[in-house]
Amino acid sequence: MKLTINGAEVEAREGQNVLEAALDAGIYIPHLCKHPDLEAVGGCRLCMVEIEGQDEPVCACKTQVAEGMAVNTTGEQAERVRKLAMELILATHPADCTGCPKYGKCELQSMYQYLGVSPARWRTKSRPVATDESNPLITHMFTRCIRCGRCVRACRELRGAGVLDYQRTEDGIRIGTDGSVSLQEAGCRFCGACIEVCPTGSIVDTLNMFDENKSYADNVVPCRSGCPAHVDIPRYLRHIRNGEYTRAAAVVREKVPFPESLGDICVHSCQDACKRNELNGTPVSVCRLKRAAAVRDTGDWKANVRHEPLSGKKVAVVGAGPAGLTAALYCAEKGHKVVVFEANEKVGGQMRYGIPAYRLPDATVDAEVATILEIAQGDDAEPRIEPRCGERIAEPKALLDQGFDAVLVAVGTHDGTVLPMPGHDLEGVLRNTDFLKAARMGSAPDLTGKRVVVLGGGNVAYDCARTAVRLGAASVDVACLEAQDAMTSTPEERAEAAEEGVVLHDAYAFTSINETEDGSGKVGSMTIHKIERFYFDENHRAVTELLDGGEKTIDADCVIFAVGQKPEGTAQMGLELTHGPYIVADAEGKTSVEGIWSAGDCVTGTKSVIAAIAAGRTCASAIDRALGGDGDIDEELTEHDAPEQWVGHAPEGFYDDAVQPEFVDAQMRKDNFDTFECPYTDHEAACEASRCLQCDLRLTISTPRLWNEY
């Protein structure tokens, strides 16, 4: 149907109200209680308009359009009612806008500027209601509330939680929970819809929770932004909650080609960022849920894999670890032939040779590598990825002369560090990299009945310690410089190791490795010294102050250094290096030599498998652009369904701690390298996935346009 607004003919849909028709036509009418995703209630009276044939102004949001209707949005009567309504709203609103979290993007501020209401007329009375900071994640600044009711309607109509309502209190009508109980007691899902629809900054995210250096979306969904590969975590958790495991695995595989491996060993920085840490101290077990999906994956997503025509270009990848294999896959999907050179006898890098089998079995690595080769080849007659094991590349530049159009160096950090301390050259002193690799290859030293001391406080140190337990060591001690709360190993790793008999000595300096009393040239003991204070001086040098009388000597037959590792062989590669053997590369992985890129630990230092995968993705995109492609390696392996907006009241168990899977008892697992953590059952996976706050739903809520955007 057609009507006129301010003399201009406008088309409208039957059933629309005048406000919606005007806004759709690009004609602005002031409004606050109306939100694009919510039904109008006509409470703010800012959308008053004059309609031909009616004596009094009417609310545009409550007046349905009619054929031939003539509307005037700028009439004198309508303007008078609007300004009066705005002055009444502002009468109890704080005059200082600059201290508000929504300063510069506040709908109320935009509105009074549009209406030309003078601030001097609305500083008439105050409503000193204390800000409610008692709830996690959400802060309610009552003095900024204009009682528009959008938060109440969002809680009811968008989310179905029904937690918020108008409450009569000693301070007047305000928004809150029945009985003024906490949001948790009221059954809040902490979905944040109330924050998104609030026009004034009355309901906001807990102050200082957002990082000003990140985008709004990254702050709202911190698990996704906290993942180095930016896997869409809330999306795949919804699939797991619904029992759609293959679709969940497909979502993970849109960003990473090793979902099951990551489900076993990922450092899960996403969990560190999870908002449930602030809610009840235990994040969603994203890592275990990834494994739950991966082990049930049927592979239906393979039909949707990107497989562009062959480009005629060739890429050489030096190093078949997670960074190299990831880059190889995405380069192959973009149509480039890839040869992967690996010095070891099998591909996998540190996933195979640096992580114990009880955490990541060979079978898992083999299966995921096989999938990479399968989907890269597709229907081609010949493989697009050719692994060449047992071939060490000393000079990457030579590969360019051999016909390769691009080279990626991803050699990892396989050279363990030994500290130059007294006794470091005694028989029985081992490096972490050598020790773990030998254990994976079945050639580890016989530790039966031996006393082992591991130096270091990271997960690699605990990998060494727990491997020593499984190799029959009589005792295993871990000593590290850091106090326990500053150790880089995960609390879970330390707890599991303690169950297996590993003893921790935290905050100890390493004094000496001591020879046996008979002068055999073998390790006899390890001396460490308790640290009283550790800090950095004005020159940023580490200063260690030792505790008087804090020396301790531990009997030992073997000492394993797990204090770091570095790349090997890079000094001869002809590439610019930094901090010793690390390759210099820019944000896209470009090195000092044209045509050569580098990614992973050999650039950044030892980080994690997921960080290496992310770096491999970045380099694959950059290499494709350099070879004439568009650099787009993203793919959609399953339908991207719109998420269900209705979350409902918090169910029983929603605030519980994370679901724990079944573990093999420590006494049964400590003498073998079998995996000991069982995947989630269907029920456990559904329960744990249901703990997700679904923060990303906030990003599906429409953002109202301010008057200056029309």
mmCIF file with all atom_site columns, C-alpha atoms in Angstrom, residues 483-579:
data_model
loop_
_atom_site.group_PDB
_atom_site.id
_atom_site.type_symbol
_atom_site.label_atom_id
_atom_site.label_alt_id
_atom_site.label_comp_id
_atom_site.label_asym_id
_atom_site.label_entity_id
_atom_site.label_seq_id
_atom_site.pdbx_PDB_ins_code
_atom_site.Cartn_x
_atom_site.Cartn_y
_atom_site.Cartn_z
_atom_site.occupancy
_atom_site.B_iso_or_equiv
_atom_site.pdbx_formal_charge
_atom_site.auth_seq_id
_atom_site.auth_comp_id
_atom_site.auth_asym_id
_atom_site.auth_atom_id
_atom_site.pdbx_PDB_model_num
ATOM 1  C CA . ALA A 1 483 ? 56.412 -20.869 41.791 1.00 0.00 ? 483 ALA A CA 1
ATOM 2  C CA . GLN A 1 484 ? 53.525 -23.244 41.143 1.00 0.00 ? 484 GLN A CA 1
ATOM 3  C CA . ASP A 1 485 ? 51.004 -20.505 40.331 1.00 0.00 ? 485 ASP A CA 1
ATOM 4  C CA . ALA A 1 486 ? 53.365 -19.133 37.666 1.00 0.00 ? 486 ALA A CA 1
ATOM 5  C CA . MET A 1 487 ? 54.228 -22.444 35.990 1.00 0.00 ? 487 MET A CA 1
ATOM 6  C CA . THR A 1 488 ? 53.309 -22.751 32.312 1.00 0.00 ? 488 THR A CA 1
ATOM 7  C CA . SER A 1 489 ? 52.202 -26.373 32.649 1.00 0.00 ? 489 SER A CA 1
ATOM 8  C CA . THR A 1 490 ? 48.474 -26.826 33.078 1.00 0.00 ? 490 THR A CA 1
ATOM 9  C CA . PRO A 1 491 ? 47.036 -27.618 36.510 1.00 0.00 ? 491 PRO A CA 1
ATOM 10 C CA . GLU A 1 492 ? 45.472 -30.764 35.020 1.00 0.00 ? 492 GLU A CA 1
ATOM 11 C CA . GLU A 1 493 ? 48.866 -31.979 33.811 1.00 0.00 ? 493 GLU A CA 1
ATOM 12 C CA . ARG A 1 494 ? 50.422 -31.438 37.235 1.00 0.00 ? 494 ARG A CA 1
ATOM 13 C CA . ALA A 1 495 ? 47.538 -33.125 39.035 1.00 0.00 ? 495 ALA A CA 1
ATOM 14 C CA . GLU A 1 496 ? 47.611 -36.194 36.772 1.00 0.00 ? 496 GLU A CA 1
ATOM 15 C CA . ALA A 1 497 ? 51.380 -36.460 37.142 1.00 0.00 ? 497 ALA A CA 1
ATOM 16 C CA . ALA A 1 498 ? 51.116 -36.256 40.932 1.00 0.00 ? 498 ALA A CA 1
ATOM 17 C CA . GLU A 1 499 ? 48.643 -39.156 40.846 1.00 0.00 ? 499 GLU A CA 1
ATOM 18 C CA . GLU A 1 500 ? 51.318 -41.128 39.003 1.00 0.00 ? 500 GLU A CA 1
ATOM 19 C CA . GLY A 1 501 ? 53.924 -40.360 41.676 1.00 0.00 ? 501 GLY A CA 1
ATOM 20 C CA . VAL A 1 502 ? 55.743 -37.355 40.180 1.00 0.00 ? 502 VAL A CA 1
ATOM 21 C CA . VAL A 1 503 ? 57.044 -35.004 42.906 1.00 0.00 ? 503 VAL A CA 1
ATOM 22 C CA . LEU A 1 504 ? 57.199 -31.244 42.233 1.00 0.00 ? 504 LEU A CA 1
ATOM 23 C CA . HIS A 1 505 ? 59.843 -28.864 43.616 1.00 0.00 ? 505 HIS A CA 1
ATOM 24 C CA . ASP A 1 506 ? 58.660 -25.412 42.544 1.00 0.00 ? 506 ASP A CA 1
ATOM 25 C CA . ALA A 1 507 ? 60.592 -22.141 42.968 1.00 0.00 ? 507 ALA A CA 1
ATOM 26 C CA . TYR A 1 508 ? 64.017 -23.786 42.999 1.00 0.00 ? 508 TYR A CA 1
ATOM 27 C CA . ALA A 1 509 ? 67.185 -22.665 41.232 1.00 0.00 ? 509 ALA A CA 1
ATOM 28 C CA . PHE A 1 510 ? 69.371 -25.326 39.616 1.00 0.00 ? 510 PHE A CA 1
ATOM 29 C CA . THR A 1 511 ? 72.759 -25.412 41.362 1.00 0.00 ? 511 THR A CA 1
ATOM 30 C CA . SER A 1 512 ? 74.611 -28.424 39.990 1.00 0.00 ? 512 SER A CA 1
ATOM 31 C CA . ILE A 1 513 ? 74.345 -31.927 38.595 1.00 0.00 ? 513 ILE A CA 1
ATOM 32 C CA . ASN A 1 514 ? 76.639 -34.063 40.723 1.00 0.00 ? 514 ASN A CA 1
ATOM 33 C CA . GLU A 1 515 ? 78.789 -37.013 39.748 1.00 0.00 ? 515 GLU A CA 1
ATOM 34 C CA . THR A 1 516 ? 78.576 -40.303 41.606 1.00 0.00 ? 516 THR A CA 1
ATOM 35 C CA . GLU A 1 517 ? 80.974 -40.633 44.554 1.00 0.00 ? 517 GLU A CA 1
ATOM 36 C CA . ASP A 1 518 ? 83.063 -43.278 42.762 1.00 0.00 ? 518 ASP A CA 1
ATOM 37 C CA . GLY A 1 519 ? 83.926 -40.811 39.988 1.00 0.00 ? 519 GLY A CA 1
ATOM 38 C CA . SER A 1 520 ? 82.257 -42.897 37.263 1.00 0.00 ? 520 SER A CA 1
ATOM 39 C CA . GLY A 1 521 ? 81.395 -39.896 35.114 1.00 0.00 ? 521 GLY A CA 1
ATOM 40 C CA . LYS A 1 522 ? 77.710 -40.655 35.653 1.00 0.00 ? 522 LYS A CA 1
ATOM 41 C CA . VAL A 1 523 ? 74.964 -38.632 37.298 1.00 0.00 ? 523 VAL A CA 1
ATOM 42 C CA . GLY A 1 524 ? 74.651 -39.295 41.028 1.00 0.00 ? 524 GLY A CA 1
ATOM 43 C CA . SER A 1 525 ? 72.462 -36.480 42.315 1.00 0.00 ? 525 SER A CA 1
ATOM 44 C CA . MET A 1 526 ? 70.981 -33.064 41.574 1.00 0.00 ? 526 MET A CA 1
ATOM 45 C CA . THR A 1 527 ? 71.391 -30.021 43.834 1.00 0.00 ? 527 THR A CA 1
ATOM 46 C CA . ILE A 1 528 ? 68.741 -27.310 43.799 1.00 0.00 ? 528 ILE A CA 1
ATOM 47 C CA . HIS A 1 529 ? 68.206 -24.222 45.958 1.00 0.00 ? 529 HIS A CA 1
ATOM 48 C CA . LYS A 1 530 ? 64.929 -22.652 47.124 1.00 0.00 ? 530 LYS A CA 1
ATOM 49 C CA . ILE A 1 531 ? 64.247 -19.206 45.656 1.00 0.00 ? 531 ILE A CA 1
ATOM 50 C CA . GLU A 1 532 ? 63.158 -16.532 48.119 1.00 0.00 ? 532 GLU A CA 1
ATOM 51 C CA . ARG A 1 533 ? 62.561 -13.810 45.533 1.00 0.00 ? 533 ARG A CA 1
ATOM 52 C CA . PHE A 1 534 ? 62.632 -13.590 41.764 1.00 0.00 ? 534 PHE A CA 1
ATOM 53 C CA . TYR A 1 535 ? 62.288 -10.327 39.818 1.00 0.00 ? 535 TYR A CA 1
ATOM 54 C CA . PHE A 1 536 ? 63.622 -8.260  36.906 1.00 0.00 ? 536 PHE A CA 1
ATOM 55 C CA . ASP A 1 537 ? 65.898 -5.278  37.585 1.00 0.00 ? 537 ASP A CA 1
ATOM 56 C CA . GLU A 1 538 ? 65.836 -1.862  35.868 1.00 0.00 ? 538 GLU A CA 1
ATOM 57 C CA . ASN A 1 539 ? 67.827 -3.340  32.970 1.00 0.00 ? 539 ASN A CA 1
ATOM 58 C CA . HIS A 1 540 ? 65.235 -6.119  32.565 1.00 0.00 ? 540 HIS A CA 1
ATOM 59 C CA . ARG A 1 541 ? 67.686 -8.742  33.763 1.00 0.00 ? 541 ARG A CA 1
ATOM 60 C CA . ALA A 1 542 ? 66.405 -11.606 35.867 1.00 0.00 ? 542 ALA A CA 1
ATOM 61 C CA . VAL A 1 543 ? 67.489 -11.475 39.496 1.00 0.00 ? 543 VAL A CA 1
ATOM 62 C CA . THR A 1 544 ? 67.218 -14.554 41.720 1.00 0.00 ? 544 THR A CA 1
ATOM 63 C CA . GLU A 1 545 ? 67.594 -14.253 45.487 1.00 0.00 ? 545 GLU A CA 1
ATOM 64 C CA . LEU A 1 546 ? 68.103 -17.603 47.229 1.00 0.00 ? 546 LEU A CA 1
ATOM 65 C CA . LEU A 1 547 ? 66.775 -18.584 50.630 1.00 0.00 ? 547 LEU A CA 1
ATOM 66 C CA . ASP A 1 548 ? 69.417 -19.084 53.285 1.00 0.00 ? 548 ASP A CA 1
ATOM 67 C CA . GLY A 1 549 ? 69.641 -22.771 54.116 1.00 0.00 ? 549 GLY A CA 1
ATOM 68 C CA . GLY A 1 550 ? 67.303 -23.638 51.246 1.00 0.00 ? 550 GLY A CA 1
ATOM 69 C CA . GLU A 1 551 ? 69.652 -26.045 49.458 1.00 0.00 ? 551 GLU A CA 1
ATOM 70 C CA . LYS A 1 552 ? 68.382 -29.528 48.643 1.00 0.00 ? 552 LYS A CA 1
ATOM 71 C CA . THR A 1 553 ? 70.090 -32.506 46.984 1.00 0.00 ? 553 THR A CA 1
ATOM 72 C CA . ILE A 1 554 ? 68.033 -35.170 45.221 1.00 0.00 ? 554 ILE A CA 1
ATOM 73 C CA . ASP A 1 555 ? 69.517 -38.594 44.442 1.00 0.00 ? 555 ASP A CA 1
ATOM 74 C CA . ALA A 1 556 ? 69.389 -39.121 40.700 1.00 0.00 ? 556 ALA A CA 1
ATOM 75 C CA . ASP A 1 557 ? 70.632 -41.472 37.994 1.00 0.00 ? 557 ASP A CA 1
ATOM 76 C CA . CYS A 1 558 ? 69.247 -39.376 35.144 1.00 0.00 ? 558 CYS A CA 1
ATOM 77 C CA . VAL A 1 559 ? 68.611 -35.642 34.664 1.00 0.00 ? 559 VAL A CA 1
ATOM 78 C CA . ILE A 1 560 ? 66.446 -34.459 31.789 1.00 0.00 ? 560 ILE A CA 1
ATOM 79 C CA . PHE A 1 561 ? 66.638 -30.840 30.664 1.00 0.00 ? 561 PHE A CA 1
ATOM 80 C CA . ALA A 1 562 ? 63.201 -29.540 29.646 1.00 0.00 ? 562 ALA A CA 1
ATOM 81 C CA . VAL A 1 563 ? 63.996 -25.838 29.789 1.00 0.00 ? 563 VAL A CA 1
ATOM 82 C CA . GLY A 1 564 ? 63.417 -24.975 26.152 1.00 0.00 ? 564 GLY A CA 1
ATOM 83 C CA . GLN A 1 565 ? 64.102 -26.019 22.594 1.00 0.00 ? 565 GLN A CA 1
ATOM 84 C CA . LYS A 1 566 ? 65.069 -24.304 19.394 1.00 0.00 ? 566 LYS A CA 1
ATOM 85 C CA . PRO A 1 567 ? 65.273 -24.890 15.631 1.00 0.00 ? 567 PRO A CA 1
ATOM 86 C CA . GLU A 1 568 ? 68.187 -26.844 14.255 1.00 0.00 ? 568 GLU A CA 1
ATOM 87 C CA . GLY A 1 569 ? 69.944 -26.333 10.946 1.00 0.00 ? 569 GLY A CA 1
ATOM 88 C CA . THR A 1 570 ? 68.605 -22.828 10.310 1.00 0.00 ? 570 THR A CA 1
ATOM 89 C CA . ALA A 1 571 ? 72.057 -21.205 10.542 1.00 0.00 ? 571 ALA A CA 1
ATOM 90 C CA . GLN A 1 572 ? 72.987 -22.729 7.171  1.00 0.00 ? 572 GLN A CA 1
ATOM 91 C CA . MET A 1 573 ? 69.721 -21.921 5.364  1.00 0.00 ? 573 MET A CA 1
ATOM 92 C CA . GLY A 1 574 ? 70.757 -18.472 4.117  1.00 0.00 ? 574 GLY A CA 1
ATOM 93 C CA . LEU A 1 575 ? 67.801 -16.739 5.774  1.00 0.00 ? 575 LEU A CA 1
ATOM 94 C CA . GLU A 1 576 ? 67.889 -13.794 8.153  1.00 0.00 ? 576 GLU A CA 1
ATOM 95 C CA . LEU A 1 577 ? 67.768 -15.033 11.748 1.00 0.00 ? 577 LEU A CA 1
ATOM 96 C CA . THR A 1 578 ? 67.018 -13.468 15.121 1.00 0.00 ? 578 THR A CA 1
ATOM 97 C CA . HIS A 1 579 ? 67.704 -14.435 18.742 1.00 0.00 ? 579 HIS A CA 1
#
